[in-house]
Amino acid sequence: MSASASSPFDPIKIGIVSVSDRASGGIYVDKGLPALQAWLTRALKNPLQFEPRLIPDEQATISATLIELVDAGCALVLTTGGTGPALRDVTPEATLAVAHKEMPGFGEQMRRISLQFVPTAILSRQVAVIRNQTLIINLPGQPKAIAETLEGLRGGDGALVMAGIFTAVPYCIDLIGGPYLETDEAVCKAFRPKAAIRTFS
Ligand SMILES: Nc1ncnc2c1ncn2[C@@H]1O[C@H](COP(=O)(O)OP(=O)(O)OP(=O)(O)O)[C@@H](O)[C@H]1O
Ligand SMILES: Nc1nc2c(c(=O)[nH]1)N[C@H]1C(S)=C(S)[C@@H](COP(=O)(O)O)O[C@H]1N2
């Protein structure tokens, strides 16, 4: 099933995946999925249909989940967790295993932004890839890292000091034949070349 919605008013399917032994094992309540859903709901104007998954740090399970979400027609899949150096952190490997194209700029920029927040930003091996017509992006597991990387760094007055990576997501999804994402500019101003901007009457 193609990720692009048949009409601009169809709900856009977004996969959200929390990769965590402890959360999936019930040791603590997962905070990643609620944080992902809340931020995406704030940032996007489109009607959305979330496909949430809470899974352990098992490489085969992560890859199978990503393939399942792409095949289900998700235009975008965001994972949180398992991107670190620890023995069981395998989300990047599982993501690359299902990739048709790598998108290295997203990981580079997420580490750059994250360094504004924590010096351990460089411990995240997060990647982003394209599979068919779906963009898959790994985020770190710290719940606060979700807004930090997607929205960027704001000054004390709320003004954006360093843009988050989500500003490039809508145009990337346009380019792979996905649906036209519209953002709430108060949360995230999507960048598109003038010729790529659509207006809906
Ligand atoms: N639900 C949660 N509650 C509290 N802290 C969390 C939660 N999810 C993530 N974190 C914090 O973010 C850090 C990094 O998240 P990580 O990807 O390691 O997820 P995790 O839940 O620790 O996974 P795992 O149990 O597989 O180590 C965690 O070590 C923890 O400090
Ligand atoms: N924005 C942001 N990036 C971050 C963090 C964070 O708190 N905020 N945590 C760092 C830490 S401590 C680790 S270990 C790595 C990997 O985290 P993960 O294994 O939870 O994915 O993400 C790093 N990147």
Tab-separated table of C-alpha atoms and ligand atoms in Angstrom:
chain	number	residue	atom	x	y	z
A	1	MET	CA	0.000	0.000	0.000
A	2	SER	CA	1.477	3.354	-0.981
A	3	ALA	CA	2.202	5.795	1.809
A	4	SER	CA	0.738	8.721	-0.089
A	5	ALA	CA	-2.848	9.374	0.970
A	6	SER	CA	-5.394	9.296	-1.897
A	7	SER	CA	-6.631	12.756	-0.925
A	8	PRO	CA	-5.035	15.614	1.063
A	9	PHE	CA	-7.786	15.185	3.649
A	10	ASP	CA	-7.212	11.465	4.344
A	11	PRO	CA	-5.618	10.776	7.746
A	12	ILE	CA	-1.866	10.408	7.430
A	13	LYS	CA	-0.492	7.248	8.997
A	14	ILE	CA	2.490	7.773	11.290
A	15	GLY	CA	4.309	4.890	12.987
A	16	ILE	CA	5.655	5.583	16.495
A	17	VAL	CA	7.914	2.932	18.022
A	18	SER	CA	9.326	2.881	21.559
A	19	VAL	CA	12.274	0.492	21.805
A	20	SER	CA	12.832	-0.347	25.451
A	21	ASP	CA	13.382	-3.566	27.369
A	22	ARG	CA	12.169	-1.979	30.590
A	23	ALA	CA	9.129	-0.193	29.231
A	24	SER	CA	8.028	-3.144	27.034
A	25	GLY	CA	8.631	-5.437	30.019
A	26	GLY	CA	6.410	-3.332	32.261
A	27	ILE	CA	9.244	-2.321	34.581
A	28	TYR	CA	8.256	1.274	34.040
A	29	VAL	CA	5.515	3.039	32.119
A	30	ASP	CA	6.607	3.998	28.627
A	31	LYS	CA	6.907	7.749	28.209
A	32	GLY	CA	8.251	7.681	24.667
A	33	LEU	CA	5.018	6.929	22.812
A	34	PRO	CA	2.948	9.597	24.594
A	35	ALA	CA	5.740	12.145	24.043
A	36	LEU	CA	5.953	11.291	20.332
A	37	GLN	CA	2.180	11.418	19.813
A	38	ALA	CA	1.818	14.682	21.735
A	39	TRP	CA	4.571	16.461	19.812
A	40	LEU	CA	3.416	15.258	16.380
A	41	THR	CA	-0.182	16.239	17.158
A	42	ARG	CA	1.032	19.742	18.129
A	43	ALA	CA	3.293	20.082	15.102
A	44	LEU	CA	1.076	18.746	12.280
A	45	LYS	CA	-2.199	20.193	10.992
A	46	ASN	CA	-3.101	17.119	8.939
A	47	PRO	CA	-5.530	14.532	10.280
A	48	LEU	CA	-3.292	11.811	11.709
A	49	GLN	CA	-3.637	8.095	12.383
A	50	PHE	CA	-0.953	6.860	14.800
A	51	GLU	CA	0.349	3.287	14.705
A	52	PRO	CA	2.036	2.841	18.127
A	53	ARG	CA	4.402	-0.079	18.909
A	54	LEU	CA	6.216	-0.788	22.220
A	55	ILE	CA	8.954	-3.383	21.705
A	56	PRO	CA	12.144	-4.696	23.366
A	57	ASP	CA	15.680	-4.075	22.144
A	58	GLU	CA	15.666	-7.116	19.823
A	59	GLN	CA	17.116	-6.349	16.372
A	60	ALA	CA	14.905	-8.767	14.442
A	61	THR	CA	11.777	-7.496	16.181
A	62	ILE	CA	12.690	-3.865	15.478
A	63	SER	CA	13.340	-4.559	11.774
A	64	ALA	CA	10.121	-6.583	11.408
A	65	THR	CA	8.145	-3.794	13.094
A	66	LEU	CA	9.600	-1.174	10.746
A	67	ILE	CA	8.783	-3.291	7.670
A	68	GLU	CA	5.242	-3.906	8.960
A	69	LEU	CA	4.656	-0.171	9.488
A	70	VAL	CA	6.012	0.738	6.039
A	71	ASP	CA	3.859	-1.949	4.421
A	72	ALA	CA	0.847	-0.656	6.377
A	73	GLY	CA	1.240	2.667	4.547
A	74	CYS	CA	2.939	4.860	7.153
A	75	ALA	CA	4.402	7.967	5.515
A	76	LEU	CA	6.707	8.516	8.504
A	77	VAL	CA	8.009	6.228	11.254
A	78	LEU	CA	9.706	7.637	14.353
A	79	THR	CA	11.497	5.352	16.803
A	80	THR	CA	12.704	6.323	20.272
A	81	GLY	CA	15.321	4.444	22.251
A	82	GLY	CA	18.083	1.946	21.779
A	83	THR	CA	20.417	4.229	19.838
A	84	GLY	CA	23.216	4.259	22.404
A	85	PRO	CA	26.463	2.290	22.814
A	86	ALA	CA	25.075	-0.270	25.247
A	87	LEU	CA	25.179	-3.943	24.359
A	88	ARG	CA	21.436	-4.140	23.725
A	89	ASP	CA	21.178	-0.824	21.902
A	90	VAL	CA	20.612	-2.028	18.310
A	91	THR	CA	17.987	0.329	16.853
A	92	PRO	CA	20.358	1.882	14.268
A	93	GLU	CA	21.482	-1.555	13.016
A	94	ALA	CA	17.866	-2.728	12.801
A	95	THR	CA	16.935	0.428	10.889
A	96	LEU	CA	19.824	0.201	8.418
A	97	ALA	CA	18.915	-3.455	7.805
A	98	VAL	CA	15.583	-2.397	6.264
A	99	ALA	CA	16.847	0.731	4.476
A	100	HIS	CA	16.668	1.366	0.727
A	101	LYS	CA	18.492	4.698	1.167
A	102	GLU	CA	20.371	6.254	4.114
A	103	MET	CA	19.677	9.895	5.045
A	104	PRO	CA	22.807	10.744	7.091
A	105	GLY	CA	22.018	14.448	7.513
A	106	PHE	CA	19.236	13.788	10.014
A	107	GLY	CA	21.511	11.935	12.473
A	108	GLU	CA	24.281	14.486	12.023
A	109	GLN	CA	21.923	17.379	12.751
A	110	MET	CA	20.219	15.628	15.671
A	111	ARG	CA	23.596	15.143	17.352
A	112	ARG	CA	24.468	18.782	16.656
A	113	ILE	CA	21.212	20.014	18.174
A	114	SER	CA	21.447	17.589	21.087
A	115	LEU	CA	24.898	18.892	22.001
A	116	GLN	CA	23.118	22.134	22.953
A	117	PHE	CA	21.318	20.091	25.613
A	118	VAL	CA	23.666	17.306	26.762
A	119	PRO	CA	27.376	16.596	26.159
A	120	THR	CA	26.445	12.901	25.846
A	121	ALA	CA	24.572	13.657	22.618
A	122	ILE	CA	27.476	12.044	20.771
A	123	LEU	CA	26.554	8.706	22.368
A	124	SER	CA	23.482	8.421	20.163
A	125	ARG	CA	24.133	6.439	16.965
A	126	GLN	CA	20.721	7.459	15.588
A	127	VAL	CA	20.109	7.169	11.836
A	128	ALA	CA	17.389	8.041	9.336
A	129	VAL	CA	16.564	6.003	6.232
A	130	ILE	CA	14.084	5.714	3.374
A	131	ARG	CA	12.260	2.442	2.774
A	132	ASN	CA	9.930	2.526	-0.253
A	133	GLN	CA	7.909	5.751	0.265
A	134	THR	CA	8.481	5.990	4.024
A	135	LEU	CA	10.945	8.079	6.025
A	136	ILE	CA	12.164	6.309	9.204
A	137	ILE	CA	13.980	8.366	11.849
A	138	ASN	CA	15.586	7.147	15.082
A	139	LEU	CA	15.345	9.429	18.121
A	140	PRO	CA	17.176	8.910	21.445
A	141	GLY	CA	15.237	7.213	24.236
A	142	GLN	CA	15.200	10.047	26.748
A	143	PRO	CA	11.575	11.292	26.526
A	144	LYS	CA	12.780	14.932	26.540
A	145	ALA	CA	15.044	14.180	23.561
A	146	ILE	CA	11.978	13.888	21.310
A	147	ALA	CA	11.014	17.579	21.389
A	148	GLU	CA	14.681	18.597	21.635
A	149	THR	CA	15.646	16.906	18.363
A	150	LEU	CA	12.410	17.468	16.423
A	151	GLU	CA	11.674	21.058	17.462
A	152	GLY	CA	15.176	22.351	18.212
A	153	LEU	CA	16.549	24.803	20.762
A	154	ARG	CA	14.598	27.874	21.856
A	155	GLY	CA	15.929	30.899	23.760
A	156	GLY	CA	14.474	32.221	26.983
A	157	ASP	CA	12.017	34.336	24.951
A	158	GLY	CA	10.797	31.232	23.103
A	159	ALA	CA	12.485	32.259	19.850
A	160	LEU	CA	14.134	29.441	17.895
A	161	VAL	CA	17.917	29.456	18.360
A	162	MET	CA	18.592	26.248	16.400
A	163	ALA	CA	15.926	24.581	14.222
A	164	GLY	CA	15.011	20.954	14.859
A	165	ILE	CA	15.212	18.289	12.179
A	166	PHE	CA	11.460	18.170	11.620
A	167	THR	CA	11.693	21.339	9.530
A	168	ALA	CA	13.081	19.171	6.700
A	169	VAL	CA	10.672	16.216	7.124
A	170	PRO	CA	7.653	17.455	5.105
A	171	TYR	CA	9.700	18.253	1.979
A	172	CYS	CA	11.586	14.941	2.298
A	173	ILE	CA	8.240	13.126	2.334
A	174	ASP	CA	7.099	15.152	-0.698
A	175	LEU	CA	10.226	14.001	-2.546
A	176	ILE	CA	9.595	10.293	-1.881
A	177	GLY	CA	5.985	10.543	-3.084
A	178	GLY	CA	4.360	10.692	0.342
A	179	PRO	CA	1.466	12.896	1.488
A	180	TYR	CA	1.738	16.692	1.847
A	181	LEU	CA	2.417	17.443	5.520
A	182	GLU	CA	1.383	20.847	6.839
A	183	THR	CA	2.911	22.088	10.112
A	184	ASP	CA	1.804	24.564	12.767
A	185	GLU	CA	4.495	27.228	12.353
A	186	ALA	CA	4.293	28.063	16.057
A	187	VAL	CA	5.793	24.606	16.716
A	188	CYS	CA	7.817	23.884	13.583
A	189	LYS	CA	8.153	25.874	10.330
A	190	ALA	CA	8.528	23.378	7.487
A	191	PHE	CA	10.978	24.396	4.771
A	192	ARG	CA	10.006	23.833	1.125
A	193	PRO	CA	11.286	25.525	-2.026
A	194	LYS	CA	8.646	28.006	-3.308
A	195	ALA	CA	7.739	25.756	-6.248
A	196	ALA	CA	6.942	22.906	-3.866
A	197	ILE	CA	4.511	24.866	-1.704
A	198	ARG	CA	0.868	23.917	-2.271
A	199	THR	CA	-2.126	26.011	-1.236
A	200	PHE	CA	-5.470	24.425	-0.541
A	201	SER	CA	-8.515	26.604	-1.181
B	1	LIG	N1	9.441	5.414	30.470
B	1	LIG	C1	10.537	5.957	30.972
B	1	LIG	N2	10.552	6.347	32.242
B	1	LIG	C2	11.663	6.906	32.759
B	1	LIG	N3	12.796	7.091	32.075
B	1	LIG	C3	12.802	6.702	30.801
B	1	LIG	C4	11.696	6.126	30.178
B	1	LIG	N4	12.034	5.828	28.901
B	1	LIG	C5	13.301	6.224	28.739
B	1	LIG	N5	13.762	6.758	29.853
B	1	LIG	C6	15.082	7.333	30.120
B	1	LIG	O1	15.763	7.486	28.873
B	1	LIG	C7	16.987	6.741	28.925
B	1	LIG	C8	17.326	6.255	27.592
B	1	LIG	O2	16.225	5.529	27.115
B	1	LIG	P1	16.506	4.096	26.471
B	1	LIG	O3	16.475	4.131	25.028
B	1	LIG	O4	17.747	3.529	27.078
B	1	LIG	O5	15.198	3.385	26.979
B	1	LIG	P2	15.134	2.393	28.118
B	1	LIG	O6	13.760	2.380	28.645
B	1	LIG	O7	16.273	2.677	29.052
B	1	LIG	O8	15.425	1.044	27.364
B	1	LIG	P3	16.081	-0.212	28.001
B	1	LIG	O9	15.209	-0.618	29.154
B	1	LIG	O10	16.067	-1.166	26.859
B	1	LIG	O11	17.462	0.211	28.450
B	1	LIG	C9	16.674	5.609	29.884
B	1	LIG	O12	17.869	5.044	30.369
B	1	LIG	C10	15.870	6.336	30.952
B	1	LIG	O13	16.732	7.062	31.795
B	2	LIG	N1	18.516	15.584	22.702
B	2	LIG	C1	19.047	14.595	23.463
B	2	LIG	N2	19.890	13.724	22.880
B	2	LIG	C2	20.438	12.733	23.627
B	2	LIG	C3	20.121	12.583	24.993
B	2	LIG	C4	19.234	13.525	25.562
B	2	LIG	O1	18.917	13.465	26.749
B	2	LIG	N3	18.723	14.509	24.773
B	2	LIG	N4	20.668	11.532	25.687
B	2	LIG	C5	21.975	11.072	25.223
B	2	LIG	C6	22.370	9.804	25.899
B	2	LIG	S1	22.702	9.934	27.581
B	2	LIG	C7	22.495	8.619	25.255
B	2	LIG	S2	23.085	7.230	26.055
B	2	LIG	C8	22.171	8.510	23.808
B	2	LIG	C9	21.492	7.218	23.385
B	2	LIG	O2	20.252	7.095	24.049
B	2	LIG	P1	19.241	5.882	23.780
B	2	LIG	O3	20.025	4.604	23.943
B	2	LIG	O4	18.208	6.091	24.807
B	2	LIG	O5	18.724	6.002	22.389
B	2	LIG	O6	21.339	9.604	23.407
B	2	LIG	C10	21.975	10.832	23.715
B	2	LIG	N5	21.300	11.902	23.014
